[in-house]
Short mmCIF file of C-alpha atoms in Angstrom, two decimals:
data_model
loop_
_atom_site.label_atom_id
_atom_site.label_comp_id
_atom_site.label_asym_id
_atom_site.label_seq_id
_atom_site.Cartn_x
_atom_site.Cartn_y
_atom_site.Cartn_z
CA MET A 7 -29.59 7.02 11.86
CA SER A 8 -27.32 6.75 8.20
CA HIS A 9 -27.19 9.81 6.32
CA ILE A 10 -28.39 9.81 2.56
CA LEU A 11 -28.03 12.30 0.00
CA VAL A 12 -30.55 11.86 -2.77
CA ILE A 13 -29.30 13.74 -6.49
CA GLU A 14 -32.40 13.07 -8.66
CA ASP A 15 -33.79 16.56 -11.59
CA GLU A 16 -37.29 14.71 -11.32
CA GLU A 17 -38.88 16.26 -8.52
CA ASP A 18 -41.95 14.31 -8.20
CA ILE A 19 -38.90 11.16 -8.21
CA ARG A 20 -37.01 12.67 -5.62
CA THR A 21 -40.32 13.39 -3.46
CA ILE A 22 -41.25 9.75 -3.41
CA ILE A 23 -37.63 8.45 -3.04
CA VAL A 24 -37.24 10.95 0.55
CA GLU A 25 -40.58 10.40 1.75
CA ILE A 26 -39.75 6.38 1.39
CA LEU A 27 -36.13 7.08 2.96
CA ARG A 28 -37.73 9.02 5.85
CA ALA A 29 -40.61 6.88 6.66
CA GLU A 30 -37.12 4.18 7.24
CA ASN A 31 -36.26 6.72 9.85
CA PHE A 32 -33.38 7.48 7.45
CA ASP A 33 -31.51 11.27 7.48
CA VAL A 34 -32.23 12.79 4.07
CA ILE A 35 -30.37 15.63 2.07
CA GLU A 36 -31.41 15.83 -1.67
CA ALA A 37 -30.42 18.10 -4.43
CA GLU A 38 -31.89 18.66 -7.19
CA ASN A 39 -29.05 18.79 -9.90
CA GLY A 40 -25.68 17.12 -10.05
CA GLU A 41 -23.29 20.17 -9.01
CA ILE A 42 -25.17 20.65 -5.44
CA GLY A 43 -25.24 17.04 -5.49
CA VAL A 44 -21.32 17.04 -5.42
CA GLU A 45 -21.44 19.84 -3.13
CA LEU A 46 -23.52 18.76 -0.90
CA ALA A 47 -21.48 15.00 -0.42
CA LYS A 48 -18.05 17.06 -0.22
CA ASN A 49 -19.46 19.34 2.80
CA GLU A 50 -22.00 16.25 4.34
CA SER A 51 -20.21 13.14 4.40
CA PRO A 52 -23.61 10.73 3.91
CA ASP A 53 -23.47 7.46 4.50
CA LEU A 54 -25.22 6.77 1.11
CA ILE A 55 -25.27 8.69 -1.91
CA ILE A 56 -28.35 7.88 -4.68
CA CYS A 57 -27.91 9.63 -7.67
CA ASP A 58 -29.88 9.49 -11.14
CA ILE A 59 -27.18 9.27 -14.18
CA LYS A 60 -29.68 11.50 -17.19
CA MET A 61 -28.92 15.39 -15.47
CA PRO A 62 -28.55 18.20 -17.07
CA LYS A 63 -25.46 20.51 -16.06
CA LEU A 64 -23.58 17.53 -14.28
CA ASP A 65 -25.05 14.04 -15.40
CA GLY A 66 -24.29 10.32 -12.64
CA TYR A 67 -21.53 9.66 -14.71
CA GLY A 68 -20.03 13.25 -13.82
CA VAL A 69 -20.70 13.31 -10.67
CA MET A 70 -19.11 9.93 -9.89
CA ILE A 71 -16.20 10.93 -11.62
CA GLN A 72 -15.71 14.47 -9.54
CA LEU A 73 -16.30 12.01 -5.89
CA GLN A 74 -13.73 9.85 -7.27
CA GLU A 75 -11.60 13.49 -7.41
CA ILE A 76 -11.91 13.40 -3.42
CA PRO A 77 -10.32 11.74 -0.97
CA SER A 78 -13.24 12.66 1.57
CA THR A 79 -15.91 10.94 -0.71
CA GLN A 80 -14.03 8.82 -3.19
CA THR A 81 -15.26 5.87 -0.95
CA ILE A 82 -19.13 6.78 0.14
CA PRO A 83 -21.08 4.47 -1.58
CA LEU A 84 -23.53 4.62 -4.95
CA ILE A 85 -26.16 3.78 -6.91
CA PHE A 86 -26.92 4.93 -9.99
CA LEU A 87 -30.89 5.75 -11.22
CA THR A 88 -31.28 4.98 -14.68
CA ALA A 89 -34.52 5.02 -16.96
CA LYS A 90 -32.10 2.30 -19.28
CA SER A 91 -29.11 -0.45 -18.51
CA THR A 92 -28.43 -1.49 -21.83
CA LYS A 93 -24.81 -3.70 -21.02
CA SER A 94 -22.76 -0.49 -21.49
CA ASP A 95 -23.96 1.52 -19.45
CA LEU A 96 -23.74 -1.27 -16.35
CA ARG A 97 -19.95 -1.69 -17.67
CA MET A 98 -19.49 2.59 -17.64
CA GLY A 99 -20.63 2.78 -14.65
CA MET A 100 -19.18 -0.08 -12.66
CA GLU A 101 -15.83 1.41 -14.25
CA LEU A 102 -15.68 4.39 -12.58
CA GLY A 103 -17.17 2.58 -9.83
CA ALA A 104 -20.93 2.40 -9.00
CA ASP A 105 -21.82 -0.07 -6.36
CA ASP A 106 -25.38 -0.66 -7.62
CA TYR A 107 -28.24 0.13 -10.68
CA LEU A 108 -31.65 -0.08 -9.92
CA THR A 109 -33.31 1.18 -13.34
CA LYS A 110 -36.99 3.23 -13.21
CA PRO A 111 -39.67 1.83 -12.35
CA PHE A 112 -38.78 0.80 -9.52
CA THR A 113 -40.58 -0.75 -6.07
CA ARG A 114 -40.16 0.68 -2.64
CA ASP A 115 -39.10 -3.14 -1.88
CA GLU A 116 -35.96 -2.52 -4.40
CA LEU A 117 -35.17 0.45 -3.39
CA LEU A 118 -34.65 -0.52 0.19
CA GLY A 119 -33.30 -3.77 -0.51
CA ALA A 120 -29.94 -2.23 -2.58
CA ILE A 121 -29.60 0.73 0.52
CA THR A 122 -30.05 -1.60 2.86
CA THR A 123 -27.00 -4.25 1.04
CA ARG A 124 -24.96 -1.17 -0.15
CA LEU A 125 -24.86 -0.29 4.20
CA ALA A 126 -24.28 -3.53 4.97
CA LYS A 127 -21.26 -4.19 3.25
CA GLN A 128 -19.97 -0.62 3.75
CA MET A 129 -20.16 -0.38 7.36
CA ALA A 130 -17.61 -4.72 7.08
CA VAL A 131 -15.68 -3.04 4.99
CA GLU A 132 -15.14 0.31 7.42
CA GLN A 133 -14.79 -2.55 10.62
CA GLU A 134 -12.13 -4.50 8.62
CA SER A 135 -10.13 -1.34 7.79
CA GLN A 136 -10.95 -0.45 11.39
CA LYS A 137 -9.77 -4.19 12.35
CA GLN A 138 -6.28 -3.86 10.81
CA VAL A 139 -5.80 -0.07 11.75
CA ASP A 140 -5.70 -1.22 15.05
CA GLU A 141 -3.57 -5.06 14.23
CA LEU A 142 -0.74 -1.73 12.95
CA ARG A 143 -1.49 0.07 15.87
CA ASN A 144 -0.33 -2.66 18.27
CA ASN A 145 2.54 -3.40 15.99
CA ILE A 146 3.96 0.18 15.78
CA THR A 147 3.30 -0.09 19.95
CA HIS A 148 5.09 -3.60 20.37
CA SER A 149 8.24 -2.54 17.84
CA LEU A 150 8.75 0.69 17.04
CA PRO A 151 10.37 1.43 20.58
CA HIS A 152 12.11 -1.45 20.54
CA GLU A 153 13.58 -0.40 16.42
CA LEU A 154 13.75 3.32 17.98
CA ARG A 155 15.81 2.01 20.94
CA THR A 156 18.27 -0.07 20.09
CA PRO A 157 20.45 2.11 17.53
CA LEU A 158 19.83 5.01 19.53
CA ASN A 159 21.32 3.07 23.22
CA GLY A 160 24.46 2.17 21.50
CA ILE A 161 24.47 5.81 19.45
CA LEU A 162 24.12 7.32 23.35
CA ASN A 163 26.63 4.68 25.26
CA LEU A 164 29.05 4.87 23.03
CA ALA A 165 29.37 8.44 22.65
CA GLN A 166 29.76 8.65 26.60
CA PHE A 167 32.02 6.39 27.51
CA LEU A 168 33.91 8.33 24.52
CA ILE A 169 33.89 11.14 26.58
CA GLU A 170 34.33 10.19 29.82
CA ASP A 171 37.34 7.98 28.23
CA TYR A 172 38.75 10.10 26.30
CA ASP A 173 42.52 10.89 27.35
CA THR A 174 43.35 6.95 28.00
CA ILE A 175 41.12 4.76 25.45
CA GLU A 176 42.92 4.11 22.15
CA ARG A 177 43.19 5.04 18.95
CA ASP A 178 41.84 1.61 17.39
CA GLU A 179 39.47 1.19 19.68
CA ALA A 180 38.22 4.69 19.19
CA MET A 181 37.60 4.55 15.64
CA GLU A 182 35.77 0.76 16.76
CA MET A 183 33.20 2.61 18.26
CA LEU A 184 32.98 5.87 16.01
CA LYS A 185 32.13 2.62 13.61
CA GLU A 186 29.91 1.30 15.50
CA ILE A 187 28.26 4.63 15.80
CA CYS A 188 27.93 5.38 12.71
CA VAL A 189 26.15 2.24 11.41
CA SER A 190 23.68 2.21 14.64
CA GLY A 191 23.30 6.13 12.96
CA GLU A 192 23.02 4.47 9.54
CA ARG A 193 20.21 1.43 11.01
CA LEU A 194 18.44 4.45 12.77
CA TYR A 195 18.36 6.57 10.42
CA ARG A 196 17.37 4.01 7.39
CA LEU A 197 14.30 2.81 10.37
CA THR A 198 12.98 6.69 10.42
CA HIS A 199 12.84 6.87 6.22
CA ASN A 200 11.42 3.12 6.17
CA PHE A 201 8.85 4.07 8.37
CA LEU A 202 7.87 8.25 7.09
CA LEU A 203 7.87 6.63 3.13
CA TYR A 204 5.67 3.91 4.45
CA ALA A 205 2.90 6.56 5.91
CA GLU A 206 3.77 8.59 2.14
CA LEU A 207 2.93 5.37 -0.14
CA ALA A 208 -0.20 4.36 1.92
CA ARG A 209 -1.54 7.84 1.94
CA ILE A 210 -0.97 8.12 -1.74
CA GLU A 211 -2.93 4.50 -1.82
CA GLN A 212 -5.83 6.02 -0.83
CA GLN A 213 -5.99 8.53 -3.69
CA PRO A 214 -6.69 6.91 -7.03
CA LYS A 215 -5.30 10.32 -8.27
CA GLN A 216 -1.95 10.45 -6.99
CA ALA A 217 -1.74 7.33 -7.88
CA ARG A 218 -1.91 7.67 -11.69
CA LYS A 219 0.41 10.66 -11.72
CA LEU A 220 3.02 8.70 -10.23
CA LEU A 221 2.10 5.98 -12.93
CA ASP A 222 2.59 8.83 -15.71
CA TYR A 223 5.37 10.61 -14.20
CA GLY A 224 7.15 9.15 -17.03
CA GLU A 225 11.09 8.08 -15.78
CA GLN A 226 12.72 4.31 -16.56
CA SER A 227 14.70 2.49 -15.34
CA PHE A 228 17.22 0.34 -16.92
CA THR A 229 16.96 -2.91 -14.47
CA ARG A 230 20.37 -5.50 -14.51
CA THR A 231 22.39 -3.29 -13.55
CA ILE A 232 21.07 -1.90 -10.96
CA ILE A 233 20.39 -5.80 -9.13
CA GLN A 234 23.48 -6.43 -9.97
CA ASP A 235 25.95 -3.57 -8.15
CA LEU A 236 22.91 -3.84 -5.91
CA ALA A 237 22.42 -7.21 -4.67
CA ILE A 238 26.64 -8.23 -4.99
CA GLN A 239 27.04 -4.43 -2.12
CA LYS A 240 24.37 -6.25 0.61
CA CYS A 241 25.67 -9.63 0.25
CA LEU A 242 29.68 -8.09 0.64
CA ASN A 243 28.27 -6.52 3.64
CA VAL A 244 27.82 -9.60 5.72
CA ASN A 245 30.54 -11.17 4.17
CA ARG A 246 28.20 -13.72 1.71
CA LYS A 247 29.61 -13.13 -1.83
CA ASP A 248 30.18 -16.41 -1.98
CA ASP A 249 25.76 -17.63 -0.95
CA LEU A 250 24.94 -15.09 -4.25
CA HIS A 251 23.86 -16.84 -7.76
CA LEU A 252 23.04 -14.24 -9.66
CA GLU A 253 21.02 -15.02 -13.65
CA LEU A 254 19.77 -11.47 -14.62
CA GLN A 255 17.65 -10.74 -18.41
CA GLU A 256 18.63 -6.43 -18.98
CA VAL A 257 14.56 -5.21 -19.07
CA VAL A 258 13.26 -2.03 -18.62
CA VAL A 259 10.73 -0.24 -16.13
CA LYS A 260 8.80 2.81 -16.16
CA ILE A 261 9.55 3.37 -12.20
CA SER A 262 12.51 6.19 -11.42
CA GLN A 263 16.08 4.66 -10.30
CA SER A 264 15.41 5.23 -6.82
CA LYS A 265 12.48 3.40 -5.61
CA PHE A 266 13.10 0.77 -8.09
CA THR A 267 16.56 0.15 -5.97
CA LYS A 268 14.49 0.56 -3.20
CA ILE A 269 12.15 -2.68 -4.18
CA VAL A 270 15.56 -4.47 -5.22
CA GLU A 271 17.12 -3.53 -1.78
CA GLU A 272 14.19 -4.21 0.98
CA ILE A 273 14.04 -7.59 -0.99
CA ILE A 274 17.36 -8.78 -1.14
CA ASP A 275 17.53 -7.22 3.17
CA ASN A 276 14.64 -10.00 3.87
CA ALA A 277 16.57 -12.53 2.52
CA LEU A 278 19.62 -11.89 4.14
CA LYS A 279 18.05 -11.46 7.58
CA PHE A 280 16.46 -14.28 7.36
CA SER A 281 19.23 -17.16 6.11
CA ASP A 282 21.89 -17.98 7.93
CA PHE A 283 25.74 -18.06 6.24
CA GLY A 284 26.77 -20.56 3.77
CA LYS A 285 22.72 -20.82 2.54
CA PRO A 286 21.83 -19.45 -1.09
CA ILE A 287 20.72 -17.12 -2.01
CA GLN A 288 19.50 -16.75 -5.97
CA ILE A 289 18.12 -13.49 -8.39
CA GLN A 290 16.30 -13.84 -11.43
CA SER A 291 15.17 -11.30 -13.00
CA TYR A 292 14.11 -12.20 -17.14
CA PHE A 293 11.29 -10.22 -19.60
CA GLN A 294 7.75 -12.45 -20.68
CA ASP A 295 4.38 -11.33 -21.29
CA LYS A 296 5.24 -7.88 -21.70
CA LYS A 297 6.30 -7.83 -17.54
CA LEU A 298 10.01 -7.22 -15.71
CA ASN A 299 9.69 -10.66 -12.73
CA ILE A 300 12.03 -10.76 -10.35
CA LEU A 301 12.59 -13.70 -8.44
CA VAL A 302 15.29 -14.09 -5.24
CA ILE A 303 15.07 -16.64 -3.83
CA ASP A 304 16.60 -18.06 0.09
CA GLN A 305 16.92 -21.23 1.88
CA GLY A 306 15.77 -19.35 5.32
CA ARG A 307 13.36 -19.93 8.12
CA GLY A 308 10.72 -19.23 5.76
CA MET A 309 6.83 -18.35 6.57
CA THR A 310 3.56 -19.92 7.67
CA PRO A 311 0.58 -19.27 4.66
CA THR A 312 -1.27 -17.13 7.89
CA GLN A 313 2.22 -14.73 8.08
CA ILE A 314 1.58 -14.58 4.86
CA ALA A 315 -2.02 -13.33 4.85
CA LYS A 316 -1.27 -10.85 7.34
CA LEU A 317 1.92 -9.69 6.16
CA GLY A 318 2.18 -5.84 7.07
CA ALA A 319 3.72 -2.98 7.89
CA TYR A 320 5.84 -3.85 11.69
CA MET A 321 4.79 -7.60 11.40
CA GLN A 322 6.81 -9.33 13.16
CA PHE A 323 6.86 -13.22 13.71
CA ASP A 324 8.90 -15.38 16.05
CA ARG A 325 10.84 -12.08 18.10
CA LYS A 326 11.37 -14.63 21.50
CA LEU A 327 12.33 -16.90 18.82
CA TYR A 328 15.00 -14.62 16.18
CA GLU A 329 16.68 -11.32 16.46
CA GLN A 330 15.34 -9.42 13.87
CA GLN A 331 16.80 -6.42 12.66
CA GLY A 332 14.86 -3.63 11.12
CA SER A 333 10.94 -2.96 11.97
CA GLY A 334 9.36 -5.50 9.73
CA LEU A 335 8.24 -2.51 7.45
CA GLY A 336 10.37 -3.97 3.97
CA LEU A 337 8.50 -6.38 2.36
CA ILE A 338 5.29 -4.26 2.39
CA ILE A 339 6.76 -0.61 1.22
CA ALA A 340 8.73 -3.22 -1.58
CA LYS A 341 4.52 -4.54 -2.18
CA LEU A 342 3.56 -1.07 -2.31
CA LEU A 343 5.78 0.11 -4.51
CA THR A 344 5.30 -2.15 -6.89
CA GLU A 345 1.53 -1.88 -6.97
CA LEU A 346 1.47 1.62 -7.20
CA HIS A 347 3.50 1.00 -10.39
CA GLY A 348 1.32 -1.50 -12.19
CA GLY A 349 3.30 -4.80 -11.22
CA GLU A 350 3.03 -7.21 -7.72
CA LEU A 351 5.14 -7.97 -4.90
CA ASN A 352 4.38 -12.07 -4.33
CA ILE A 353 5.54 -14.61 -1.82
CA THR A 354 5.53 -17.85 -1.64
CA SER A 355 7.25 -20.13 1.72
CA SER A 356 7.84 -23.57 3.22
CA PRO A 357 8.96 -22.90 7.06
CA GLY A 358 12.31 -23.39 7.52
CA GLN A 359 13.46 -24.49 3.93
CA GLN A 360 12.57 -21.85 1.36
CA THR A 361 11.01 -18.09 0.50
CA ILE A 362 10.25 -16.80 -2.93
CA VAL A 363 9.53 -12.59 -3.06
CA HIS A 364 8.50 -12.70 -7.72
CA VAL A 365 8.38 -8.92 -8.07
CA ILE A 366 6.20 -7.60 -11.33
CA LEU A 367 6.44 -4.84 -13.21
CA PRO A 368 5.29 -3.71 -16.50
CA GLY A 369 8.36 -3.79 -18.66
CA LYS A 370 9.67 -3.69 -22.13
CA LEU A 371 13.42 -5.36 -24.29
CA SER A 372 16.24 -3.01 -23.48
CA ILE A 373 17.05 -2.18 -27.34
#
């Protein structure tokens, strides 16, 4: 049984709506003004809200704004009731997040039709969301234990060997083992950091108010040196300096250096991880239409359109054919960070030939 909140200051209209809905076996709660309606929405978590626009104390637009600021009520479908429906009214309501309008006077069939449509769409959204959650849970279940176990086993096995053979092992050999322990520890640290960062970004993504604070924080980054230094260091680490080709323009973006570095690090790592030694890695940055554009192009194994469409946390493709280092979180973290700062990340790829990761962020030319 669907739970519906009716917020209407005119008692006669409110009574009629409530009676119609109860006759259709809906569970209905009612509020005579916007302030009471917001409190009921927080406490009762209705499946749908029907709200008049013109009300004393707190009008329908005010109700919508307050509901958008509360995580538990942000996604509740809302149908506005209005005595007029000018284009400006419709535009304002839709910009605030209203799902539908009913103009007074409306018929019983119009009311029930609007409710049925909104509830059906909400159910479809929830089912898709649950499907994604189930897919993420399945991917985590299969990949995360392996990703944790691999570096942890390396650390434990080498440490145990050093302990047991401490008196007989050569200094140079011991140093090599210690280096391997350090590499495994760094890999484990990065995996843990990425997992926690992804969880935090996913939480922020679901809370528009926090996302706006992130955008308004005021930090900025000069991008050319960050991209250049990071790309050179990453390629040196895997002996691929000769594969790197840079063509960079200085652009300033409104994002902290740490977050911008994280985006660049993950897309470069992806190119190095999935292309072979000797294959070129091209990195370009340029300013166009008041935006920074970054292109990272590799001649690696690529992805199919289906794989790109299903890109998500812990989504690793062809695991049996390719040994992957990393949890598969890198690109999705880069994508979330980019989108939370008003940009976009797109991928085009031809399997076995080429992959292009294109990051776009609002920016300006350096003076």
